[in-house]
Amino acid sequence: EAGVAQSPRYKIIEKRQSVAFWCNPISGHATLYWYQQILGQGPKLLIQFQNNGVVDDSQLPKDRFSAERLKGVDSTLKIQPAKLEDSAVYLCASSLATGTQYFGPGTRLLVL
Amino acid sequence: GESVGLHLPTLSVQEGDNSIINCAYSNSASDYFIWYKQESGKGPQFIIDIRSNMDKRQGQRVTVLLNKTVKHLSLQIAATQPGDSAVYFCAENLDSGANNLFFGTGTRLTVIP
């Protein structure tokens, strides 16, 4: 069974630029999550989707971050404009409606 | 607010010894706990989970113990191997309906050959 796929794996941008990350969850998983993991810390949930609807986006900095899952399968996370403090690993995870979350390899973002 | 923390940020063990990684949680309402392993450059990998109606669960070479009285969770790894070297996170689920996970900072386990 294929795992959670993410791209790109690495991205370097300058502050105030825009960036987008893509995630394809495990087939059949209705729930998709985006996490931010700052170096030396545990992952922090940014947004959770159930199919194409948002379940929880309380920790998403909505002035600069946006995410969508239009067809209820893959998802994109966008940052516009990026700040230095956005440098982190962005992890995507998926699960059945509830239950174990399985993580992708992450996208490592460096904002200069 | 809710928080999940680890007592030790780093742990070094000799190959073949048993490892114990500890985790404290603060929210007595949490009903589900998960341990993840994260190797360098990879995403977290599920190891084992336990529900609040249990106090012990065993997997292959791993055991999770839950002490709700003192809000403490531990991961025991038997016969630690070099491949076990990684950062280990405990996470708690406050609302099983929403499946929201809160992660601790993590403990780095280093296995000495």
Short mmCIF file of C-alpha atoms in Angstrom, two decimals:
data_model
loop_
_atom_site.label_atom_id
_atom_site.label_comp_id
_atom_site.label_asym_id
_atom_site.label_seq_id
_atom_site.Cartn_x
_atom_site.Cartn_y
_atom_site.Cartn_z
CA GLU A 1 0.00 0.00 0.00
CA ALA A 2 1.44 3.37 -0.98
CA GLY A 3 2.00 5.84 1.81
CA VAL A 4 1.33 9.55 2.01
CA ALA A 5 3.09 11.38 -0.80
CA GLN A 6 4.37 14.95 -0.54
CA SER A 7 6.15 17.29 -2.88
CA PRO A 8 8.45 19.03 -3.16
CA ARG A 9 10.77 17.49 -0.58
CA TYR A 10 12.81 20.68 -0.21
CA LYS A 11 12.16 24.33 -0.94
CA ILE A 12 14.25 27.44 -0.43
CA ILE A 13 12.62 30.84 -0.91
CA GLU A 14 13.19 34.42 0.12
CA LYS A 15 10.94 36.15 2.60
CA ARG A 16 7.80 37.69 1.15
CA GLN A 17 7.74 35.10 -1.64
CA SER A 18 4.97 32.54 -2.04
CA VAL A 19 5.25 28.77 -1.80
CA ALA A 20 2.90 25.82 -2.18
CA PHE A 21 3.10 22.26 -0.95
CA TRP A 22 1.21 19.27 -2.27
CA CYS A 23 -0.02 16.14 -0.49
CA ASN A 24 -1.65 12.94 -1.72
CA PRO A 25 -3.03 10.87 1.16
CA ILE A 26 -3.31 7.11 1.47
CA SER A 27 -6.07 5.84 -0.80
CA GLY A 28 -9.39 5.71 0.99
CA HIS A 29 -8.38 7.98 3.86
CA ALA A 30 -11.08 10.56 4.39
CA THR A 31 -9.16 12.71 6.84
CA LEU A 32 -6.12 14.75 5.91
CA TYR A 33 -3.95 16.85 8.20
CA TRP A 34 -1.25 19.47 7.69
CA TYR A 35 1.31 19.92 10.47
CA GLN A 36 4.18 22.36 10.95
CA GLN A 37 7.28 21.01 12.66
CA ILE A 38 9.84 23.59 13.72
CA LEU A 39 13.34 22.28 14.33
CA GLY A 40 13.61 20.63 17.73
CA GLN A 41 9.87 20.57 18.34
CA GLY A 42 6.99 18.19 17.85
CA PRO A 43 4.55 18.59 14.98
CA LYS A 44 1.82 21.18 15.45
CA LEU A 45 -1.51 20.79 13.69
CA LEU A 46 -2.32 23.55 11.21
CA ILE A 47 -5.48 22.27 9.58
CA GLN A 48 -7.59 19.13 9.40
CA PHE A 49 -9.91 18.13 6.54
CA GLN A 50 -12.65 15.55 6.52
CA ASN A 51 -13.19 14.79 2.83
CA ASN A 52 -13.27 18.30 1.31
CA GLY A 53 -14.49 20.11 4.43
CA VAL A 54 -12.41 21.80 7.12
CA VAL A 55 -12.74 20.22 10.57
CA ASP A 56 -10.23 22.34 12.44
CA ASP A 57 -8.15 25.29 11.26
CA SER A 58 -7.85 27.07 14.61
CA GLN A 59 -4.03 27.00 14.53
CA LEU A 60 -3.68 28.10 10.90
CA PRO A 61 -2.29 31.66 10.51
CA LYS A 62 -4.98 32.65 8.07
CA ASP A 63 -3.43 35.99 7.17
CA ARG A 64 -0.73 34.15 5.23
CA PHE A 65 -1.54 30.42 5.17
CA SER A 66 -4.27 28.76 3.15
CA ALA A 67 -5.13 25.18 2.33
CA GLU A 68 -7.61 23.40 0.17
CA ARG A 69 -8.78 19.90 -0.62
CA LEU A 70 -11.24 20.61 -3.36
CA LYS A 71 -12.04 17.05 -4.49
CA GLY A 72 -11.57 15.41 -1.13
CA VAL A 73 -8.39 13.61 -2.15
CA ASP A 74 -5.13 15.53 -2.54
CA SER A 75 -4.47 18.85 -0.88
CA THR A 76 -2.32 21.94 -1.21
CA LEU A 77 -0.97 24.21 1.51
CA LYS A 78 0.12 27.70 0.51
CA ILE A 79 2.07 30.40 2.30
CA GLN A 80 1.84 33.93 0.94
CA PRO A 81 3.91 35.91 1.82
CA ALA A 82 6.46 33.79 3.66
CA LYS A 83 8.28 34.99 6.77
CA LEU A 84 11.57 33.84 8.23
CA GLU A 85 9.75 32.07 11.07
CA ASP A 86 7.92 29.87 8.57
CA SER A 87 11.11 27.85 8.09
CA ALA A 88 10.08 24.38 9.18
CA VAL A 89 9.10 20.95 7.95
CA TYR A 90 5.53 20.76 6.70
CA LEU A 91 4.08 17.34 7.28
CA CYS A 92 0.97 15.89 5.76
CA ALA A 93 -0.83 12.97 7.42
CA SER A 94 -3.97 11.00 6.66
CA SER A 95 -6.27 8.64 8.47
CA LEU A 96 -9.58 6.94 8.13
CA ALA A 97 -12.38 9.06 9.59
CA THR A 98 -10.75 8.50 12.97
CA GLY A 99 -7.80 6.41 14.04
CA THR A 100 -4.11 6.23 13.39
CA GLN A 101 -2.56 9.09 11.49
CA TYR A 102 0.06 8.13 8.91
CA PHE A 103 2.60 10.75 7.95
CA GLY A 104 4.32 11.61 4.71
CA PRO A 105 8.05 12.43 4.48
CA GLY A 106 7.46 16.17 4.78
CA THR A 107 8.56 19.25 2.85
CA ARG A 108 11.52 21.09 4.29
CA LEU A 109 11.10 24.84 3.83
CA LEU A 110 13.85 27.35 4.34
CA VAL A 111 12.94 31.02 4.17
CA LEU A 112 15.90 33.36 3.69
CA GLY B 1 -4.09 24.49 28.32
CA GLU B 2 -3.21 21.03 27.16
CA SER B 3 0.43 20.03 27.04
CA VAL B 4 2.44 16.94 26.46
CA GLY B 5 6.02 16.88 27.62
CA LEU B 6 8.96 14.55 27.97
CA HIS B 7 11.17 14.24 31.01
CA LEU B 8 14.42 13.68 29.10
CA PRO B 9 15.32 15.29 25.81
CA THR B 10 18.13 12.80 25.08
CA LEU B 11 18.77 9.20 25.96
CA SER B 12 21.81 7.07 25.13
CA VAL B 13 21.76 3.30 25.56
CA GLN B 14 24.04 0.43 24.71
CA GLU B 15 22.95 -1.88 21.94
CA GLY B 16 21.07 -4.81 23.43
CA ASP B 17 19.93 -2.94 26.53
CA ASN B 18 16.34 -1.97 27.18
CA SER B 19 15.26 1.65 26.67
CA ILE B 20 12.59 3.55 28.55
CA ILE B 21 11.27 6.83 27.21
CA ASN B 22 8.95 8.81 29.44
CA CYS B 23 6.21 11.31 28.74
CA ALA B 24 4.01 13.43 30.98
CA TYR B 25 0.65 14.76 29.89
CA SER B 26 -1.48 17.34 31.60
CA ASN B 27 -5.01 16.80 30.31
CA SER B 28 -6.87 14.13 32.24
CA ALA B 29 -9.56 14.14 29.54
CA SER B 30 -7.22 12.67 26.94
CA ASP B 31 -8.44 9.21 26.00
CA TYR B 32 -5.93 8.01 23.43
CA PHE B 33 -2.15 8.13 23.30
CA ILE B 34 0.28 7.33 20.52
CA TRP B 35 4.02 6.91 20.25
CA TYR B 36 5.74 7.93 17.02
CA LYS B 37 9.31 7.39 15.88
CA GLN B 38 10.93 9.98 13.63
CA GLU B 39 14.20 9.26 11.89
CA SER B 40 16.28 12.05 10.43
CA GLY B 41 14.75 13.41 7.24
CA LYS B 42 11.58 11.37 7.54
CA GLY B 43 8.06 11.84 8.78
CA PRO B 44 6.86 10.39 12.09
CA GLN B 45 6.21 6.66 11.99
CA PHE B 46 3.49 5.06 14.13
CA ILE B 47 4.86 2.67 16.75
CA ILE B 48 2.11 1.81 19.20
CA ASP B 49 -0.98 3.31 20.75
CA ILE B 50 -3.03 2.84 23.90
CA ARG B 51 -6.49 3.89 24.99
CA SER B 52 -7.23 5.32 28.39
CA ASN B 53 -9.17 2.21 29.47
CA MET B 54 -5.92 0.23 29.36
CA ASP B 55 -2.73 0.52 31.39
CA LYS B 56 -0.42 -1.61 29.26
CA ARG B 57 -0.11 -2.65 25.67
CA GLN B 58 2.58 -4.71 24.01
CA GLY B 59 3.84 -4.81 20.47
CA GLN B 60 6.88 -6.28 18.82
CA ARG B 61 9.77 -5.36 21.15
CA VAL B 62 7.81 -2.35 22.43
CA THR B 63 5.53 -1.87 25.40
CA VAL B 64 3.55 1.21 26.32
CA LEU B 65 2.52 1.82 29.91
CA LEU B 66 -0.12 4.33 30.93
CA ASN B 67 -0.51 5.61 34.48
CA LYS B 68 -3.55 7.84 34.56
CA THR B 69 -3.16 8.58 38.25
CA VAL B 70 0.02 10.57 37.64
CA LYS B 71 -0.67 11.30 33.95
CA HIS B 72 2.42 9.48 32.79
CA LEU B 73 3.13 7.49 29.67
CA SER B 74 6.22 5.42 28.89
CA LEU B 75 7.60 3.53 25.93
CA GLN B 76 9.81 0.55 26.61
CA ILE B 77 11.96 -0.85 23.83
CA ALA B 78 13.45 -4.27 24.46
CA ALA B 79 16.90 -5.23 23.19
CA THR B 80 17.53 -1.81 21.63
CA GLN B 81 19.13 -1.91 18.20
CA PRO B 82 21.04 0.73 16.21
CA GLY B 83 18.00 1.08 13.96
CA ASP B 84 16.04 2.31 16.95
CA SER B 85 18.08 5.52 17.02
CA ALA B 86 15.59 8.31 16.34
CA VAL B 87 13.47 10.97 18.02
CA TYR B 88 10.45 9.54 19.81
CA PHE B 89 7.29 11.57 20.31
CA CYS B 90 4.30 10.89 22.45
CA ALA B 91 1.03 12.42 21.35
CA GLU B 92 -2.33 12.66 23.05
CA ASN B 93 -5.74 12.77 21.50
CA LEU B 94 -8.07 15.09 23.34
CA ASP B 95 -11.10 14.44 21.21
CA SER B 96 -11.29 11.03 19.58
CA GLY B 97 -14.20 12.26 17.48
CA ALA B 98 -12.07 14.96 15.90
CA ASN B 99 -8.86 12.90 16.08
CA ASN B 100 -6.80 15.93 17.17
CA LEU B 101 -3.27 15.08 18.24
CA PHE B 102 -1.03 17.18 20.47
CA PHE B 103 2.63 16.25 20.30
CA GLY B 104 5.32 16.63 22.93
CA THR B 105 8.81 17.94 22.19
CA GLY B 106 10.37 14.51 21.71
CA THR B 107 13.27 12.47 23.09
CA ARG B 108 16.29 11.67 21.01
CA LEU B 109 17.38 8.06 21.49
CA THR B 110 20.94 7.19 20.53
CA VAL B 111 21.97 3.55 20.49
CA ILE B 112 25.67 2.96 21.07
CA PRO B 113 26.98 -0.12 19.19
#
